[in-house]
């Protein structure tokens, strides 16, 4: 039977439908809707068939579809160049990429994004993986004209979603190890970036806090001494051009110091408020002495 099928395949073209119910060997290229296939199997689209290639399940559910417009659908009729259907709310996985690096390696890309149908100006996404809490990350890179030609893959890391030993962090223009949930760096100094915002709010409801204790005269006097002893400087951050005024971590009182050699703006404001209250008390006492 198999020999007869092979002989049949090499007979002149048959234009009627043909059904085969046994094994088939094709010793050469095979073409559908073409008499001169350029590959071992070529299916050529035509205007009368919207689907060029289809693989279905036993209930005719589509597994893979290639449309006449070149769009590819996985488990769905495609409406995009690649259309992948997942099922919501059932822990389904639509696409799984398995090209991540083992931390601290960064040699593999999970995905690159090129321009206008070619490999120019490619941005990239990398992932790093580790069997511990710290070191798991998804990192985003933009194409950088200063470090490669048009076909180079982007190497300017602009965003990192990363876990550390104590938390998870969103790190913009990352450099160093972030110590807070959101860190804005400038590519050279950890936390040396700039944030622009119309307002910044602090959750302050009593229901969010515990161990509440009132501060008294001792804390007000201590804050007064600390504010009076502040040593303000002018400086620039590394890789920055704007000269600013502020404090140096190593010269600041412990009450306003925070992780990562940073200063707590909240503690600085509280210190200033306590110092102002202490000053008011002293002025009131001075006025009472002159009455």
Short mmCIF file of C-alpha atoms in Angstrom, two decimals:
data_model
loop_
_atom_site.label_atom_id
_atom_site.label_comp_id
_atom_site.label_asym_id
_atom_site.label_seq_id
_atom_site.Cartn_x
_atom_site.Cartn_y
_atom_site.Cartn_z
CA UNK A 1 0.00 0.00 0.00
CA UNK A 2 2.79 2.48 0.95
CA UNK A 3 4.61 1.83 -2.32
CA UNK A 4 1.45 2.58 -4.25
CA UNK A 5 1.05 5.90 -2.44
CA UNK A 6 4.61 6.91 -3.31
CA UNK A 7 3.97 6.09 -6.95
CA UNK A 8 0.72 8.01 -6.82
CA UNK A 9 2.47 11.14 -5.56
CA UNK A 10 4.74 11.19 -8.59
CA UNK A 11 1.96 10.88 -11.14
CA UNK A 12 0.74 14.02 -12.99
CA UNK A 13 -0.98 16.67 -10.88
CA UNK A 14 -4.41 15.69 -9.59
CA UNK A 15 -6.84 18.58 -9.20
CA UNK A 16 -9.51 16.68 -7.24
CA UNK A 17 -9.51 16.32 -3.45
CA UNK A 18 -7.38 13.45 -2.25
CA UNK A 19 -7.71 11.60 1.05
CA UNK A 20 -4.89 9.45 2.42
CA UNK A 21 -5.37 7.14 5.37
CA UNK A 22 -1.90 5.65 5.70
CA UNK A 23 1.74 6.71 6.01
CA UNK A 24 3.12 9.01 3.32
CA UNK A 25 6.73 9.57 2.25
CA UNK A 26 7.59 12.55 0.09
CA UNK A 27 11.01 12.28 -1.53
CA UNK A 28 11.38 15.92 -2.52
CA UNK A 29 9.56 19.20 -2.02
CA UNK A 30 5.80 19.28 -1.50
CA UNK A 31 3.60 22.19 -2.54
CA UNK A 32 0.03 23.17 -1.78
CA UNK A 33 -1.44 25.69 -4.26
CA UNK A 34 1.96 25.86 -5.95
CA UNK A 35 3.74 23.66 -8.49
CA UNK A 36 7.22 24.94 -7.62
CA UNK A 37 7.66 24.83 -3.84
CA UNK A 38 10.78 26.55 -2.51
CA UNK A 39 10.92 24.44 0.65
CA UNK A 40 10.33 20.84 1.63
CA UNK A 41 6.76 21.95 2.34
CA UNK A 42 5.28 25.17 0.98
CA UNK A 43 1.67 26.22 1.35
CA UNK A 44 0.86 29.18 -0.85
CA UNK A 45 -1.99 31.53 0.06
CA UNK A 46 -4.73 32.51 -2.32
CA UNK A 47 -7.60 34.97 -2.23
CA UNK A 48 -10.31 32.36 -1.77
CA UNK A 49 -9.01 30.73 1.41
CA UNK A 50 -8.63 33.00 4.48
CA UNK A 51 -6.70 30.27 6.32
CA UNK A 52 -3.49 29.03 4.73
CA UNK A 53 -2.50 26.49 7.37
CA UNK A 54 -4.42 25.11 10.33
CA UNK A 55 -3.83 22.51 13.04
CA UNK A 56 -6.93 21.63 15.07
CA UNK A 57 -7.95 19.41 17.94
CA UNK A 58 -10.41 16.54 17.71
CA UNK A 59 -13.25 19.01 18.33
CA UNK A 60 -11.86 21.37 15.66
CA UNK A 61 -10.53 23.80 18.27
CA UNK A 62 -7.68 25.64 16.52
CA UNK A 63 -4.18 24.93 17.85
CA UNK A 64 -2.25 26.81 15.17
CA UNK A 65 -3.52 29.03 12.35
CA UNK A 66 -1.67 30.89 9.62
CA UNK A 67 -3.88 33.35 7.75
CA UNK A 68 -3.58 34.51 4.14
CA UNK A 69 -2.25 37.84 5.45
CA UNK A 70 0.67 36.13 7.19
CA UNK A 71 -0.74 36.54 10.69
CA UNK A 72 -0.21 33.61 13.06
CA UNK A 73 -2.64 32.58 15.76
CA UNK A 74 -2.06 30.12 18.59
CA UNK A 75 -5.37 28.76 19.87
CA UNK A 76 -7.22 31.62 18.15
CA UNK A 77 -7.93 33.23 14.80
CA UNK A 78 -5.20 35.88 14.55
CA UNK A 79 -5.90 39.60 14.45
CA UNK A 80 -2.24 40.56 15.07
CA UNK A 81 1.04 39.40 13.57
CA UNK A 82 1.19 36.91 16.44
CA UNK A 83 -1.97 36.33 18.43
CA UNK A 84 -1.79 34.00 21.44
CA UNK A 85 -4.91 33.13 23.40
CA UNK A 86 -4.83 32.34 27.08
CA UNK A 87 -7.80 31.65 29.32
CA UNK A 88 -8.29 34.22 32.07
CA UNK A 89 -8.83 33.34 35.72
CA UNK A 90 -7.71 29.71 35.37
CA UNK A 91 -3.96 30.14 36.02
CA UNK A 92 -3.30 29.78 32.30
CA UNK A 93 0.04 30.74 30.71
CA UNK A 94 -0.23 32.43 27.31
CA UNK A 95 3.49 32.78 26.54
CA UNK A 96 6.45 31.36 28.46
CA UNK A 97 10.01 32.50 27.74
CA UNK A 98 12.84 30.38 29.16
CA UNK A 99 15.97 32.32 28.18
CA UNK A 100 16.78 33.98 31.49
CA UNK A 101 20.20 34.16 33.14
CA UNK A 102 21.38 32.69 36.42
CA UNK A 103 22.29 35.63 38.65
CA UNK A 104 24.67 37.47 38.34
CA UNK A 105 25.06 36.67 34.61
CA UNK A 106 23.52 39.07 32.08
CA UNK A 107 24.36 37.53 28.71
CA UNK A 108 20.94 36.42 27.47
CA UNK A 109 17.89 38.36 26.33
CA UNK A 110 14.35 37.18 26.94
CA UNK A 111 13.12 39.53 24.22
CA UNK A 112 14.34 42.26 21.88
CA UNK A 113 12.16 44.87 20.20
CA UNK A 114 13.31 46.15 16.81
CA UNK A 115 12.17 48.91 14.50
CA UNK A 116 10.10 48.82 11.30
CA UNK A 117 10.44 45.13 10.49
CA UNK A 118 14.20 44.90 10.96
CA UNK A 119 16.85 44.63 13.66
CA UNK A 120 17.60 48.34 13.98
CA UNK A 121 17.59 50.26 17.29
CA UNK A 122 16.60 47.25 19.36
CA UNK A 123 15.47 47.63 22.95
CA UNK A 124 15.71 44.56 25.16
CA UNK A 125 14.33 42.77 28.21
CA UNK A 126 16.51 40.53 30.36
CA UNK A 127 15.72 38.44 33.41
CA UNK A 128 17.96 37.12 36.17
CA UNK A 129 17.04 34.17 38.35
CA UNK A 130 18.34 32.76 41.63
CA UNK A 131 17.28 30.11 44.14
CA UNK A 132 17.41 32.63 47.00
CA UNK A 133 15.41 35.75 47.91
CA UNK A 134 17.89 38.30 46.56
CA UNK A 135 19.01 38.59 42.95
CA UNK A 136 15.82 37.85 41.02
CA UNK A 137 15.20 40.60 38.49
CA UNK A 138 13.55 41.74 35.28
CA UNK A 139 15.59 44.47 33.57
CA UNK A 140 14.78 46.83 30.69
CA UNK A 141 17.39 48.18 28.29
CA UNK A 142 17.11 50.92 25.66
CA UNK A 143 19.19 51.21 22.48
CA UNK A 144 22.05 53.62 22.98
CA UNK A 145 23.66 55.28 19.93
CA UNK A 146 26.81 55.94 21.93
CA UNK A 147 27.75 52.28 22.41
CA UNK A 148 26.96 50.56 19.12
CA UNK A 149 25.64 50.77 15.59
CA UNK A 150 22.04 50.70 14.47
CA UNK A 151 21.85 46.90 14.74
CA UNK A 152 23.35 46.72 18.24
CA UNK A 153 21.09 45.53 21.05
CA UNK A 154 20.27 48.17 23.64
CA UNK A 155 22.60 48.22 26.62
CA UNK A 156 21.43 51.30 28.55
CA UNK A 157 19.70 49.84 31.60
CA UNK A 158 16.87 52.19 32.52
CA UNK A 159 14.65 50.12 34.80
CA UNK A 160 15.13 47.14 37.08
CA UNK A 161 12.53 45.21 39.06
CA UNK A 162 14.65 43.35 41.59
CA UNK A 163 14.53 41.52 44.90
CA UNK A 164 17.07 42.19 47.66
CA UNK A 165 17.63 40.34 50.91
CA UNK A 166 15.00 42.45 52.66
CA UNK A 167 12.51 43.65 50.05
CA UNK A 168 11.66 44.11 46.38
CA UNK A 169 12.50 47.30 44.57
CA UNK A 170 11.70 49.37 41.49
CA UNK A 171 15.02 50.91 40.49
CA UNK A 172 15.19 53.63 37.81
CA UNK A 173 18.52 54.21 36.01
CA UNK A 174 19.90 51.53 38.33
CA UNK A 175 23.36 51.43 39.84
CA UNK A 176 24.32 49.74 43.10
CA UNK A 177 21.92 47.87 45.38
CA UNK A 178 18.56 49.52 46.13
CA UNK A 179 17.56 49.65 49.79
CA UNK A 180 14.03 51.00 49.35
CA UNK A 181 10.93 49.92 47.42
CA UNK A 182 11.43 52.78 44.93
CA UNK A 183 14.88 54.16 44.12
CA UNK A 184 15.63 56.79 41.48
CA UNK A 185 19.31 56.78 40.52
CA UNK A 186 21.15 58.48 37.67
CA UNK A 187 23.26 55.61 36.35
CA UNK A 188 26.26 56.62 38.45
CA UNK A 189 25.04 57.29 41.99
CA UNK A 190 22.51 55.16 43.85
CA UNK A 191 19.58 57.43 44.64
CA UNK A 192 21.20 60.31 42.76
CA UNK A 193 18.31 60.86 40.35
CA UNK A 194 15.59 63.50 40.41
CA UNK A 195 11.86 63.05 41.02
CA UNK A 196 9.28 65.50 39.70
CA UNK A 197 5.87 65.35 41.35
CA UNK A 198 3.02 67.76 41.98
CA UNK A 199 2.69 66.41 45.51
CA UNK A 200 3.99 63.64 47.74
CA UNK A 201 1.77 62.28 50.49
CA UNK A 202 2.52 60.14 53.53
CA UNK A 203 -0.03 57.65 54.90
CA UNK A 204 -0.57 58.87 58.46
CA UNK A 205 -3.77 57.39 59.83
CA UNK A 206 -3.65 56.13 63.41
CA UNK A 207 -4.94 52.76 62.22
CA UNK A 208 -1.72 52.24 60.26
CA UNK A 209 0.55 52.79 63.26
CA UNK A 210 1.46 51.18 66.56
CA UNK A 211 3.62 52.10 69.54
CA UNK A 212 2.41 55.70 69.42
CA UNK A 213 4.12 57.92 72.04
CA UNK A 214 4.00 61.69 72.53
CA UNK A 215 7.24 63.68 72.32
CA UNK A 216 8.01 66.16 75.08
CA UNK A 217 10.41 68.87 76.16
CA UNK A 218 13.47 66.60 76.11
CA UNK A 219 12.91 65.73 72.43
CA UNK A 220 12.19 69.37 71.56
CA UNK A 221 15.42 70.55 73.19
CA UNK A 222 17.41 67.78 71.49
CA UNK A 223 15.94 68.73 68.10
CA UNK A 224 16.79 72.40 68.77
CA UNK A 225 20.43 71.51 69.39
CA UNK A 226 20.59 69.28 66.30
CA UNK A 227 19.03 71.87 63.99
CA UNK A 228 21.32 74.58 65.36
CA UNK A 229 24.33 72.36 64.68
CA UNK A 230 23.53 71.43 61.06
CA UNK A 231 26.38 72.08 58.62
CA UNK A 232 24.91 72.95 55.24
CA UNK A 233 27.06 72.56 52.14
CA UNK A 234 26.85 73.12 48.41
CA UNK A 235 27.76 70.27 46.04
CA UNK A 236 26.96 68.32 42.88
CA UNK A 237 26.05 64.67 42.61
CA UNK A 238 28.37 62.55 40.50
CA UNK A 239 27.29 62.54 36.85
CA UNK A 240 25.14 65.58 37.61
CA UNK A 241 25.67 69.18 36.58
CA UNK A 242 23.36 71.12 38.87
CA UNK A 243 24.94 72.51 42.04
CA UNK A 244 22.59 72.12 45.00
CA UNK A 245 22.55 72.88 48.71
CA UNK A 246 22.08 70.33 51.43
CA UNK A 247 23.68 68.18 54.11
CA UNK A 248 26.41 65.54 54.15
CA UNK A 249 25.33 62.20 55.61
CA UNK A 250 28.49 61.72 57.67
CA UNK A 251 28.09 65.17 59.26
CA UNK A 252 24.39 64.84 60.10
CA UNK A 253 22.83 63.80 63.44
CA UNK A 254 21.77 60.14 63.71
CA UNK A 255 18.12 61.14 64.20
CA UNK A 256 17.75 62.08 60.51
CA UNK A 257 19.99 59.37 58.99
CA UNK A 258 18.45 56.54 56.96
CA UNK A 259 19.57 53.44 55.04
CA UNK A 260 21.92 53.70 52.11
CA UNK A 261 23.78 56.77 53.44
CA UNK A 262 20.64 58.83 52.89
CA UNK A 263 18.78 61.36 55.00
CA UNK A 264 15.11 61.08 55.92
CA UNK A 265 13.18 64.12 54.74
CA UNK A 266 10.36 63.20 57.11
CA UNK A 267 12.71 63.15 60.12
CA UNK A 268 14.27 66.45 59.02
CA UNK A 269 10.83 68.09 58.93
CA UNK A 270 9.91 66.66 62.34
CA UNK A 271 13.22 67.88 63.76
CA UNK A 272 12.58 71.37 62.37
CA UNK A 273 9.06 71.40 63.85
CA UNK A 274 10.29 70.27 67.27
CA UNK A 275 13.09 72.85 67.15
CA UNK A 276 10.55 75.55 66.28
CA UNK A 277 8.40 74.51 69.26
CA UNK A 278 11.46 74.68 71.53
CA UNK A 279 12.26 78.16 70.19
CA UNK A 280 8.67 79.32 70.82
CA UNK A 281 8.87 78.00 74.39
CA UNK A 282 12.11 79.89 74.96
CA UNK A 283 10.72 83.11 73.50
CA UNK A 284 7.59 82.81 75.64
CA UNK A 285 9.70 82.20 78.73
CA UNK A 286 11.89 85.20 77.87
CA UNK A 287 8.80 87.38 77.43
CA UNK A 288 7.39 86.22 80.75
CA UNK A 289 10.61 87.21 82.51
CA UNK A 290 10.22 90.78 81.22
CA UNK A 291 6.57 91.18 82.21
#
